[in-house]
Coordinates of C-alpha atoms in Angstrom, one line a residue:
M1 CA -15.6 -3.8 24.6
S2 CA -14.4 -0.2 24.2
S3 CA -14.3 1.8 21.0
L4 CA -10.5 2.2 21.4
E5 CA -10.1 -1.6 21.6
L6 CA -12.2 -2.0 18.4
K7 CA -10.1 0.6 16.6
I8 CA -6.8 -1.1 17.5
I9 CA -8.2 -4.5 16.4
D10 CA -9.4 -2.9 13.2
I11 CA -6.0 -1.5 12.4
L12 CA -4.4 -4.9 12.9
E13 CA -7.1 -6.7 10.9
S14 CA -7.0 -4.2 8.0
N15 CA -3.2 -4.1 7.7
L16 CA -1.2 -6.9 9.3
L17 CA -3.8 -9.6 9.4
A18 CA -5.7 -9.2 6.2
I19 CA -3.9 -12.1 4.7
R20 CA -6.2 -14.5 6.5
S21 CA -8.7 -14.1 3.7
T22 CA -6.5 -16.2 1.4
S23 CA -6.7 -19.3 3.7
Q24 CA -9.8 -21.6 3.4
D25 CA -9.0 -23.2 6.8
D26 CA -8.7 -19.9 8.6
L27 CA -9.9 -19.9 12.2
Y28 CA -9.5 -16.2 12.9
A29 CA -13.2 -15.4 13.0
E30 CA -14.0 -18.5 15.1
H31 CA -11.2 -18.3 17.7
G32 CA -8.3 -16.0 16.8
R33 CA -10.1 -12.7 17.1
D34 CA -11.2 -13.4 20.6
V35 CA -7.6 -14.3 21.6
L36 CA -6.2 -11.2 19.9
L37 CA -8.8 -9.0 21.6
K38 CA -8.1 -10.5 25.1
K39 CA -4.3 -9.8 24.6
V40 CA -5.0 -6.2 23.6
Q41 CA -7.3 -5.8 26.5
T42 CA -4.7 -7.1 28.9
F43 CA -2.1 -4.7 27.6
M44 CA -4.6 -1.8 28.1
Q45 CA -5.7 -2.9 31.6
E46 CA -2.0 -3.0 32.7
N47 CA -1.3 0.4 31.0
R48 CA 1.4 -1.2 28.9
P49 CA 2.3 -0.8 25.2
I50 CA 0.7 -3.2 22.7
E51 CA 3.6 -5.6 22.2
L52 CA 4.0 -7.5 18.9
L53 CA 6.7 -10.1 18.1
V54 CA 7.7 -11.5 14.7
P55 CA 10.6 -13.9 13.9
A56 CA 11.7 -12.7 10.5
F57 CA 14.4 -10.9 8.5
P58 CA 17.0 -13.8 8.8
C59 CA 19.3 -13.2 5.8
K60 CA 19.1 -13.0 2.0
S61 CA 18.3 -16.2 0.1
P62 CA 21.4 -17.7 -1.4
N63 CA 19.3 -18.2 -4.6
L64 CA 20.3 -15.4 -7.0
K65 CA 17.4 -16.2 -9.2
K66 CA 15.2 -14.8 -6.4
V67 CA 17.3 -11.9 -5.1
C68 CA 20.1 -9.7 -6.3
G69 CA 22.7 -10.1 -3.5
K70 CA 23.5 -10.7 0.1
L71 CA 22.6 -7.3 1.6
P72 CA 19.3 -6.0 2.7
D73 CA 17.6 -3.7 0.2
G74 CA 14.5 -1.7 -0.5
G75 CA 12.3 -4.8 0.1
E76 CA 13.4 -5.1 3.7
L77 CA 13.4 -1.3 4.3
Y78 CA 9.9 -0.7 3.0
A79 CA 8.6 -3.8 4.8
L80 CA 10.0 -2.5 8.1
E81 CA 8.6 1.0 7.4
Y82 CA 5.1 -0.6 6.8
L83 CA 5.3 -2.4 10.1
N84 CA 6.5 0.7 11.9
E85 CA 3.7 2.8 10.5
I86 CA 1.1 0.3 11.7
C87 CA 2.6 0.6 15.2
R88 CA 2.6 4.4 14.9
E89 CA -1.1 4.4 13.8
I90 CA -2.0 2.5 17.0
S91 CA 0.3 4.7 19.1
F92 CA -1.6 7.9 18.0
L93 CA -4.8 6.3 19.4
Y94 CA -3.4 4.6 22.5
E95 CA -1.3 6.6 24.9
H96 CA 1.0 3.8 25.9
G97 CA 1.9 3.1 22.3
C98 CA 2.8 0.0 20.3
K99 CA 6.1 -1.8 19.9
L100 CA 7.2 -4.5 17.5
V101 CA 10.1 -6.8 18.3
V102 CA 11.8 -8.2 15.1
W103 CA 13.6 -11.4 16.1
S104 CA 16.2 -11.9 13.4
D105 CA 16.4 -15.6 13.1
G106 CA 19.2 -15.9 10.5
R107 CA 21.6 -17.8 12.8
V108 CA 19.0 -20.3 13.7
F109 CA 18.9 -21.7 10.2
G110 CA 21.8 -20.1 8.3
D111 CA 24.2 -23.1 8.4
L112 CA 21.4 -25.3 6.9
I113 CA 21.1 -23.2 3.8
G114 CA 24.8 -22.4 3.4
V115 CA 24.8 -18.7 4.4
P116 CA 28.0 -17.8 6.3
E117 CA 27.6 -16.2 9.7
V118 CA 29.5 -13.1 8.6
D119 CA 26.8 -12.5 5.9
I120 CA 24.0 -12.9 8.5
A121 CA 25.8 -10.5 10.9
T122 CA 26.2 -7.9 8.1
Y123 CA 22.6 -8.2 7.0
E124 CA 21.3 -7.7 10.6
H125 CA 23.7 -4.8 11.2
L126 CA 22.5 -2.9 8.1
L127 CA 18.9 -3.5 8.9
K128 CA 19.4 -1.9 12.3
Y129 CA 21.1 1.0 10.6
Y130 CA 18.4 1.5 8.0
S131 CA 15.7 1.4 10.6
M132 CA 17.2 3.9 13.0
T133 CA 14.5 6.4 12.5
M134 CA 11.7 3.8 13.0
T135 CA 10.9 4.4 16.6
H136 CA 8.6 1.4 17.1
I137 CA 11.0 -1.3 15.8
Q138 CA 13.1 -3.2 18.3
W139 CA 15.6 -5.9 17.5
D140 CA 16.5 -9.2 19.1
S141 CA 18.3 -12.4 17.9
M142 CA 20.1 -15.5 19.0
N143 CA 23.1 -13.5 19.9
N144 CA 21.5 -12.6 23.2
Y145 CA 20.7 -16.2 24.2
V146 CA 23.3 -18.7 23.0
G147 CA 26.3 -16.5 22.4
T148 CA 28.4 -17.6 19.5
G149 CA 26.5 -20.9 19.2
N150 CA 24.4 -22.0 16.2
G151 CA 21.1 -23.7 15.8
E152 CA 22.4 -26.9 17.4
S153 CA 23.2 -24.8 20.5
L154 CA 19.7 -23.4 20.5
M155 CA 18.2 -26.9 20.5
K156 CA 20.4 -28.0 23.4
I157 CA 19.2 -25.1 25.6
Y158 CA 15.6 -24.6 24.4
G159 CA 14.7 -27.8 22.6
T160 CA 12.1 -30.2 24.1
P161 CA 13.9 -33.4 25.0
T162 CA 10.9 -35.5 24.1
F163 CA 10.3 -33.9 20.7
A164 CA 10.5 -36.5 18.0
F165 CA 10.1 -35.3 14.4
D166 CA 8.7 -38.6 13.1
Q167 CA 6.0 -38.5 15.8
W168 CA 5.3 -34.8 15.0
L169 CA 4.9 -35.6 11.3
L170 CA 2.1 -38.2 12.1
E171 CA 0.2 -36.0 14.5
S172 CA -1.8 -34.1 11.8
E173 CA -2.3 -33.6 8.1
S174 CA -1.4 -30.0 8.7
N175 CA 2.1 -31.0 10.0
R176 CA 2.7 -33.2 7.0
E177 CA 1.6 -30.5 4.6
Q178 CA 4.0 -28.1 6.4
F179 CA 6.9 -30.5 5.9
V180 CA 6.2 -31.1 2.2
H181 CA 5.8 -27.4 1.5
L182 CA 9.1 -26.6 3.3
R183 CA 10.9 -29.4 1.5
K184 CA 9.7 -28.2 -1.9
F185 CA 10.6 -24.6 -1.0
M186 CA 14.1 -25.7 -0.1
E187 CA 14.4 -27.6 -3.4
D188 CA 13.6 -24.4 -5.2
D189 CA 15.9 -22.3 -3.0
L190 CA 19.0 -24.5 -3.0
G191 CA 18.5 -26.9 -5.9
N192 CA 20.7 -24.9 -8.3
S193 CA 23.4 -24.1 -5.8
A194 CA 26.9 -25.5 -6.3
K195 CA 26.5 -27.9 -3.5
Y196 CA 23.3 -29.6 -4.8
K197 CA 23.0 -28.9 -8.6
D198 CA 24.6 -32.2 -9.7
L199 CA 22.4 -34.4 -7.5
S200 CA 19.7 -36.5 -9.1
R201 CA 16.1 -35.6 -8.5
R202 CA 15.8 -38.4 -5.8
Q203 CA 19.0 -37.4 -4.1
L204 CA 18.0 -33.7 -4.0
K205 CA 14.6 -34.6 -2.5
S206 CA 16.4 -36.7 0.2
Q207 CA 18.8 -33.9 1.1
M208 CA 16.1 -31.3 1.2
S209 CA 13.9 -33.6 3.4
L210 CA 16.8 -33.7 5.9
I211 CA 17.1 -30.0 5.9
A212 CA 13.4 -29.5 6.3
E213 CA 13.4 -31.9 9.2
Q214 CA 16.2 -30.0 10.9
M215 CA 14.5 -26.6 10.3
I216 CA 11.3 -27.8 11.9
T217 CA 13.1 -29.3 14.9
R218 CA 15.1 -26.0 15.4
N219 CA 11.9 -24.0 15.0
E220 CA 10.4 -26.0 17.8
A221 CA 13.3 -24.9 20.0
L222 CA 12.9 -21.3 18.8
T223 CA 9.2 -21.4 19.7
N224 CA 10.1 -22.5 23.2
L225 CA 12.7 -19.6 23.5
L226 CA 10.1 -17.0 22.4
K227 CA 7.4 -18.3 24.7
Q228 CA 9.8 -18.2 27.6
H229 CA 11.2 -14.7 27.0
Y230 CA 8.1 -13.1 25.3
P231 CA 5.2 -14.8 27.0
K232 CA 2.7 -11.9 26.6
H233 CA 3.6 -10.6 23.2
I234 CA 1.2 -11.0 20.3
R235 CA 3.0 -13.5 18.1
L236 CA 3.1 -12.7 14.4
S237 CA 4.4 -15.1 11.7
I238 CA 5.4 -14.8 8.0
H239 CA 4.1 -18.3 7.4
Q240 CA 0.5 -19.4 6.7
H241 CA -1.3 -20.4 9.9
P242 CA -4.9 -21.0 10.8
N243 CA -4.8 -17.9 12.9
S244 CA -6.5 -19.6 15.8
G245 CA -4.7 -17.4 18.4
E246 CA -1.2 -18.8 18.9
K247 CA 0.2 -17.1 15.8
F248 CA -1.2 -14.6 13.3
T249 CA 0.0 -14.6 9.7
I250 CA 1.0 -11.2 8.4
R251 CA 1.8 -9.5 5.2
F252 CA 4.4 -6.8 4.5
F253 CA 2.6 -4.5 2.0
K254 CA -1.0 -3.5 2.0
D255 CA -1.0 -3.0 -1.7
S256 CA 0.1 -6.6 -2.4
G257 CA -2.5 -8.8 -3.8
G258 CA -3.0 -12.4 -5.0
R259 CA -0.2 -14.8 -4.6
S260 CA 2.4 -12.2 -3.6
V261 CA 0.9 -11.7 -0.1
L262 CA 3.0 -14.5 1.4
R263 CA 6.2 -13.4 -0.2
T264 CA 9.0 -12.0 1.9
P265 CA 11.6 -9.4 1.0
W266 CA 14.6 -11.7 1.7
Q267 CA 13.3 -14.2 -0.8
N268 CA 12.3 -11.6 -3.5
V269 CA 13.1 -8.2 -4.9
L270 CA 11.0 -5.1 -4.4
V271 CA 9.1 -3.7 -7.4
I272 CA 7.6 -0.2 -7.4
S273 CA 4.7 -0.2 -9.9
V274 CA 3.8 2.6 -12.3
E275 CA 1.1 3.7 -9.8
G276 CA 3.5 3.6 -6.9
S277 CA 2.3 0.4 -5.2
L278 CA 4.9 -1.9 -3.7
D279 CA 5.2 -5.6 -4.6
L280 CA 7.6 -8.5 -4.1
M281 CA 8.6 -10.7 -7.0
P282 CA 11.3 -13.3 -7.7
Y283 CA 14.2 -11.6 -9.6
R284 CA 13.9 -14.2 -12.4
K285 CA 10.3 -13.0 -13.2
L286 CA 11.2 -9.4 -14.0
H287 CA 11.3 -8.0 -17.5
L288 CA 14.5 -6.2 -17.4
Q289 CA 14.8 -5.3 -21.1
S290 CA 11.3 -3.8 -21.5
Q291 CA 9.4 -3.2 -18.2
H292 CA 11.6 -3.1 -15.1
V293 CA 14.6 -0.8 -14.3
P294 CA 16.9 -1.2 -11.3
I295 CA 17.4 1.6 -8.8
M296 CA 20.9 1.5 -7.4
F297 CA 22.1 2.5 -4.0
K298 CA 25.8 2.5 -3.1
N299 CA 26.7 0.1 -5.9
Q300 CA 23.9 -2.4 -5.0
I301 CA 20.6 -3.0 -6.7
W302 CA 18.1 -1.5 -4.2
C303 CA 14.8 -2.2 -5.9
F304 CA 13.2 -2.0 -9.3
V305 CA 10.7 0.4 -10.8
Q306 CA 8.1 -0.4 -13.5
L307 CA 8.2 1.8 -16.6
P308 CA 5.0 3.2 -18.1
Q309 CA 3.6 1.2 -21.0
N310 CA 4.1 4.2 -23.4
S311 CA 7.8 4.4 -22.7
P312 CA 10.0 4.2 -25.8
V313 CA 11.8 0.9 -26.1
S314 CA 15.2 2.6 -25.7
V315 CA 14.3 3.9 -22.2
A316 CA 14.6 0.5 -20.4
S317 CA 18.0 -0.2 -21.8
T318 CA 19.4 3.3 -21.5
I319 CA 18.0 5.0 -18.4
K320 CA 20.1 4.7 -15.1
L321 CA 18.4 5.3 -11.8
S322 CA 20.3 5.7 -8.5
L323 CA 19.6 7.0 -5.0
L324 CA 21.3 10.2 -3.8
G325 CA 22.9 10.9 -0.4
E326 CA 23.0 8.7 2.7
S327 CA 19.3 7.8 2.9
P328 CA 17.9 5.2 0.5
R329 CA 14.5 6.9 0.7
F330 CA 15.6 10.5 -0.2
G331 CA 16.4 11.8 -3.6
L332 CA 16.5 9.9 -7.0
S333 CA 18.9 10.6 -9.9
I334 CA 17.7 9.7 -13.4
D335 CA 20.7 9.6 -15.8
L336 CA 19.5 9.9 -19.4
S337 CA 22.9 9.1 -20.8
K338 CA 22.7 11.9 -23.4
K339 CA 20.4 9.6 -25.4
I340 CA 16.9 10.4 -24.0
D341 CA 15.0 13.6 -24.2
V342 CA 13.2 14.9 -21.0
F343 CA 10.0 15.0 -23.0
Q344 CA 10.1 11.2 -23.4
L345 CA 9.6 10.7 -19.7
D346 CA 6.1 10.2 -18.5
V347 CA 4.9 13.0 -16.2
A348 CA 2.6 10.8 -14.0
W349 CA 5.5 8.4 -13.5
M350 CA 7.8 11.2 -12.4
K351 CA 5.1 12.5 -10.0
M352 CA 4.9 9.0 -8.5
L353 CA 8.7 9.0 -8.0
L354 CA 8.5 12.5 -6.4
E355 CA 5.9 11.2 -3.9
K356 CA 8.2 8.3 -3.0
F357 CA 11.6 10.1 -2.9
G358 CA 10.7 13.8 -2.6
L359 CA 13.4 14.9 -5.1
V360 CA 14.2 13.8 -8.6
V361 CA 17.4 14.9 -10.5
L362 CA 17.4 14.5 -14.3
R363 CA 21.0 14.3 -15.5
R364 CA 22.7 14.2 -18.9
C365 CA 19.6 15.0 -20.9
Q366 CA 19.9 14.4 -24.7
N367 CA 19.6 18.1 -25.4
S368 CA 20.2 21.3 -23.4
L369 CA 17.0 23.3 -22.7
D370 CA 16.2 26.8 -23.7
K371 CA 13.7 28.9 -21.8
D372 CA 10.8 28.0 -24.0
N373 CA 11.1 24.2 -23.9
Y374 CA 12.1 24.2 -20.2
S375 CA 8.9 26.1 -19.5
Q376 CA 7.0 23.7 -21.6
F377 CA 8.4 20.7 -19.7
C378 CA 7.6 22.2 -16.3
E379 CA 4.0 23.1 -17.3
Q380 CA 3.3 19.5 -18.1
F381 CA 3.2 18.9 -14.3
S382 CA 0.7 21.7 -13.4
P383 CA -0.1 25.3 -14.1
P384 CA 2.9 27.6 -13.2
V385 CA 3.0 30.2 -10.6
M386 CA 2.8 33.5 -12.5
W387 CA 5.0 36.2 -10.9
K388 CA 5.0 39.8 -12.2
F389 CA 8.2 38.9 -14.1
G390 CA 6.6 35.7 -15.5
S391 CA 6.9 32.1 -14.5
L392 CA 10.7 31.7 -15.0
L393 CA 13.2 33.3 -12.6
S394 CA 16.9 33.4 -13.5
I395 CA 18.9 32.9 -10.3
K396 CA 22.4 34.3 -10.8
P397 CA 24.7 35.8 -8.1
Q398 CA 25.7 39.5 -8.3
L399 CA 28.2 41.4 -6.3
T400 CA 25.5 44.0 -5.5
P401 CA 22.4 41.8 -5.2
D402 CA 18.9 43.1 -5.3
S403 CA 17.4 40.1 -3.6
S404 CA 18.3 36.9 -1.8
H405 CA 18.3 35.0 -5.1
T406 CA 21.1 37.1 -6.5
S407 CA 23.1 37.2 -3.2
L408 CA 26.3 35.3 -2.6
D409 CA 25.2 34.5 1.0
S410 CA 23.9 31.2 2.2
M411 CA 20.1 30.9 2.2
P412 CA 18.2 29.5 5.2
L413 CA 16.1 26.4 5.0
H414 CA 12.5 27.2 3.9
F415 CA 9.8 26.1 1.5
D416 CA 9.0 27.9 -1.7
L417 CA 6.4 30.7 -1.6
S418 CA 6.4 30.7 2.2
F419 CA 6.4 34.5 1.9
P420 CA 4.0 35.2 -1.1
P421 CA 3.5 38.7 -2.4
E422 CA 0.0 40.0 -2.1
Y423 CA -1.0 39.3 -5.7
L424 CA -0.1 35.5 -5.2
F425 CA -1.7 35.2 -1.8
K426 CA -5.1 34.2 -3.3
T427 CA -7.5 33.1 -0.6
G428 CA -4.8 33.1 2.1
S429 CA -4.9 29.3 2.5
Y430 CA -1.6 27.5 2.4
N431 CA -3.2 24.9 0.1
D432 CA -4.0 27.6 -2.5
Y433 CA -0.8 29.6 -2.8
V434 CA 2.0 27.2 -2.0
P435 CA 3.1 25.2 -5.1
Q436 CA 3.4 21.4 -4.9
Y437 CA 6.5 21.3 -7.1
F438 CA 9.3 23.6 -8.2
M439 CA 12.0 22.9 -10.8
L440 CA 15.6 24.2 -11.0
Y441 CA 17.5 23.9 -14.3
S442 CA 21.3 24.3 -14.2
V443 CA 22.3 26.6 -17.1
K444 CA 25.8 27.1 -15.6
A445 CA 27.0 25.0 -12.7
P446 CA 29.5 26.4 -10.3
P447 CA 32.9 24.6 -9.9
E448 CA 32.8 22.2 -6.9
H449 CA 35.0 24.5 -4.8
G450 CA 32.7 27.4 -5.6
N451 CA 29.9 26.0 -3.4
G452 CA 26.4 27.3 -4.2
K453 CA 25.0 23.8 -3.4
T454 CA 21.3 23.5 -2.9
T455 CA 20.5 22.0 0.5
F456 CA 17.5 19.8 1.2
V457 CA 15.7 18.4 4.3
N458 CA 13.3 15.5 4.0
G459 CA 10.6 16.4 6.5
R460 CA 8.9 13.0 6.1
L461 CA 12.0 11.2 7.4
L462 CA 12.6 13.8 10.2
L463 CA 9.0 13.4 11.5
E464 CA 9.3 9.6 11.3
S465 CA 12.1 9.7 13.8
L466 CA 9.9 11.4 16.5
E467 CA 7.8 9.8 19.2
E468 CA 4.1 10.4 19.0
K469 CA 4.1 12.7 22.0
D470 CA 6.6 14.9 20.1
I471 CA 4.5 14.9 17.0
L472 CA 1.5 16.0 19.0
H473 CA 3.5 18.7 20.7
W474 CA 4.9 20.1 17.5
K475 CA 1.4 20.3 16.1
T476 CA 0.7 22.8 18.8
I477 CA 3.6 25.0 17.8
D478 CA 3.0 27.9 15.4
V479 CA 5.9 29.8 13.8
S480 CA 5.4 33.4 12.9
S481 CA 7.9 34.5 10.3
S482 CA 8.6 37.7 8.3
M483 CA 11.2 39.0 5.9
P484 CA 11.1 42.8 6.6
L485 CA 13.8 43.8 4.0
S486 CA 12.7 41.5 1.2
Y487 CA 10.9 42.4 -2.0
Y488 CA 8.2 40.0 -0.7
G489 CA 6.7 42.9 1.3
G490 CA 7.6 42.2 4.9
K491 CA 4.3 40.6 5.9
T492 CA 4.2 38.1 8.7
Y493 CA 3.1 34.6 8.0
V494 CA 2.1 32.0 10.5
Y495 CA 2.7 28.2 9.9
P496 CA 2.1 25.3 12.2
M497 CA 5.3 23.3 12.5
I498 CA 3.4 20.2 11.3
M499 CA 0.6 20.6 8.8
S500 CA -1.3 18.2 6.5
H501 CA -0.2 17.6 2.9
P502 CA -2.8 19.1 0.7
K503 CA -3.0 16.0 -1.6
T504 CA -2.1 13.0 0.6
N505 CA -3.1 14.3 4.1
E506 CA 0.2 13.0 5.6
N507 CA 2.0 15.1 8.1
I508 CA 4.5 17.6 6.6
F509 CA 7.2 19.6 8.4
R510 CA 7.0 23.4 7.9
Y511 CA 9.7 25.3 9.7
L512 CA 11.3 28.5 8.4
E513 CA 14.9 28.8 9.6
I514 CA 15.9 32.1 11.2
S515 CA 18.5 34.1 9.3
N516 CA 20.5 37.2 10.1
N517 CA 21.7 37.8 6.5
V518 CA 21.3 41.4 5.4
I519 CA 19.8 40.3 2.1
H520 CA 17.7 37.4 3.4
P521 CA 16.7 38.1 6.9
V522 CA 14.1 35.9 8.5
E523 CA 12.6 36.9 11.8
S524 CA 10.5 34.4 13.7
K525 CA 8.6 33.9 16.9
C526 CA 7.1 30.7 18.2
S527 CA 3.9 30.1 20.2
I528 CA 2.6 27.0 21.8
N529 CA -1.2 26.8 22.0
S530 CA -1.2 30.5 21.1
V531 CA 1.2 31.4 24.1
E532 CA 4.3 33.0 22.7
M533 CA 7.7 31.6 23.8
D534 CA 10.0 33.9 25.6
T535 CA 13.2 35.0 23.7
E536 CA 15.6 32.7 25.6
T537 CA 13.4 29.7 25.1
F538 CA 12.9 30.4 21.5
Q539 CA 16.6 30.9 20.8
K540 CA 17.4 27.5 22.4
F541 CA 14.6 25.9 20.4
N542 CA 15.8 27.4 17.1
S543 CA 19.4 26.3 17.9
I544 CA 18.2 22.7 18.4
M545 CA 16.1 22.8 15.2
K546 CA 19.0 24.1 13.2
Q547 CA 21.1 21.1 14.3
T548 CA 18.2 18.6 14.0
M549 CA 17.4 19.6 10.4
R550 CA 21.0 18.9 9.3
D551 CA 21.1 15.4 10.5
P552 CA 22.5 13.4 7.5
K553 CA 19.6 10.8 7.9
W554 CA 17.4 13.4 6.2
Y555 CA 19.7 16.2 5.1
M556 CA 21.5 16.4 1.7
E557 CA 23.5 18.9 -0.3
H558 CA 23.2 18.8 -4.0
T559 CA 26.3 19.6 -6.1
W560 CA 25.3 21.0 -9.5
N561 CA 26.3 19.9 -12.9
D562 CA 25.6 21.6 -16.2
D563 CA 22.1 20.7 -17.5
D564 CA 20.9 19.2 -14.2
L565 CA 17.1 19.5 -13.9
V566 CA 16.0 19.1 -10.3
I567 CA 12.3 18.6 -9.5
V568 CA 11.3 19.1 -5.9
E569 CA 8.1 18.1 -4.0
N570 CA 7.8 21.4 -2.1
H571 CA 5.4 20.1 0.6
L572 CA 7.7 17.2 1.6
L573 CA 11.0 19.0 1.6
L574 CA 12.7 22.2 2.9
H575 CA 15.6 23.6 0.9
G576 CA 18.3 26.3 1.2
R577 CA 21.7 27.1 -0.3
T578 CA 25.3 27.2 0.8
A579 CA 27.3 30.4 0.2
I580 CA 28.8 31.1 -3.2
T581 CA 32.3 32.4 -3.7
E582 CA 32.7 35.7 -5.5
E583 CA 34.4 34.4 -8.6
T584 CA 31.7 31.7 -9.2
E585 CA 29.5 31.8 -12.2
R586 CA 26.3 30.0 -11.3
E587 CA 22.9 30.3 -13.1
L588 CA 19.8 28.4 -12.3
W589 CA 16.3 28.8 -13.8
R590 CA 13.4 28.3 -11.4
I591 CA 9.8 27.5 -12.2
Q592 CA 7.1 26.7 -9.6
V593 CA 4.0 24.8 -10.4
Y594 CA 0.8 24.3 -8.4

């Protein structure tokens, strides 16, 4: 057994398959591990990707005591991201990569639980849209095998003619337990629905027994379909199995513990804990008046976040959280409704949100800030960067600007303190002189037509969209940049396009956009493995990067309002500015903290 094979097995065991420890009858160590290893070895011997298959992500439960609606939300998105990252981790080790087929099985069972096909189709369509940047996720469903038919059509084509449910039920105690568990699950899921809520306990049990029987029979046909069309894939399952080799039970979140490990995002809501861990809970178990606050995205509840224990009682009922822009993982607005002071917000909690979303906008604070209390607020996060003028920079356009900050021109995409003056250079290490956060407070917002929007690029999402070979290639590219006419001093700085985050060690995107602005010129050169690109090649490369960085999946423009307080994770994001019209009055206060 090679060390690479062991590393791949270890990734699967420590992430996807760790749920086996919750089962007393688990056979993974006795049989399953050998089966898994042989499958991995076969893929490697044939120089093929490691191929995984999971039937999952059918549709939202119709039980609104468990979920908040019909559409996929943060639970599904972060579950897919978790699965994609595991495949990516394997792909960095194994040159042929790893792919996961998600077989969306909503149409197999949807009619049995009363979910209309249009809701199933919308659910699947949105999941594909949200997972566009996840390069290891592939989709399949019944649409490709039985056309417009339902689960009955599936059984006619793929069902075993000799399969008899009553005989199956008597074959083993495990089968009987599976049936009883499924029946009870359906009682909980459908018992309070309009169709069944008036039934007696006995009648409900009888109806749910029929549904459970039909689901097991259809699942037998689905198993036949998957064996026929995916004979070599490693079969994963969201249900508890003995893990003897035919199927391997998985979990969706590594942080999940205890009973939550078998929960699925389409039967629960996502909760982000105070520490930032992800968990799944039934909606009815949340404490909405004291502990859990919804995060909205496009008029739907996307997930919930837990408030710190020391939060004032008024915060839970007053604060309003919503996601900004087109990406549900980029940018968070916290509306304080003119009732909550910024000093009532827990700093560790805000840092956790910044790690998750990269950008937090505090809006409608109870009181406007002056320079002293704004500085005090920012310095709660970390010691400030001390320029010769102090920590606070007033950014206000002038007709005769003395720097890029006072210019009316647009500002190219960059990260803060990418061109430090000599006295802030410290040891010369990126980790020492580049601040983790910077804050912008809107003293005077420009009118909407006056532009002056701050632009942001989420490097985490951009990098997620790349294949591993592109990631590895970008890591060999160094960008040498200078600002010869700037008060920064004109020194050239060299940054790899992909670096490691100083705190989390994740990949971060560091690219300084070229600019021909007189006030903010940025001159750059690129080298690959220390060999400089020729001018024509670099110009083409820069043109591609300019377009790539402005893809709406990870690009956003922030329109300012008075008293907006924007906090930015400087290692995760790039930022810039749109041009400002001459008549516009716009004033921002900036403070950077390490």
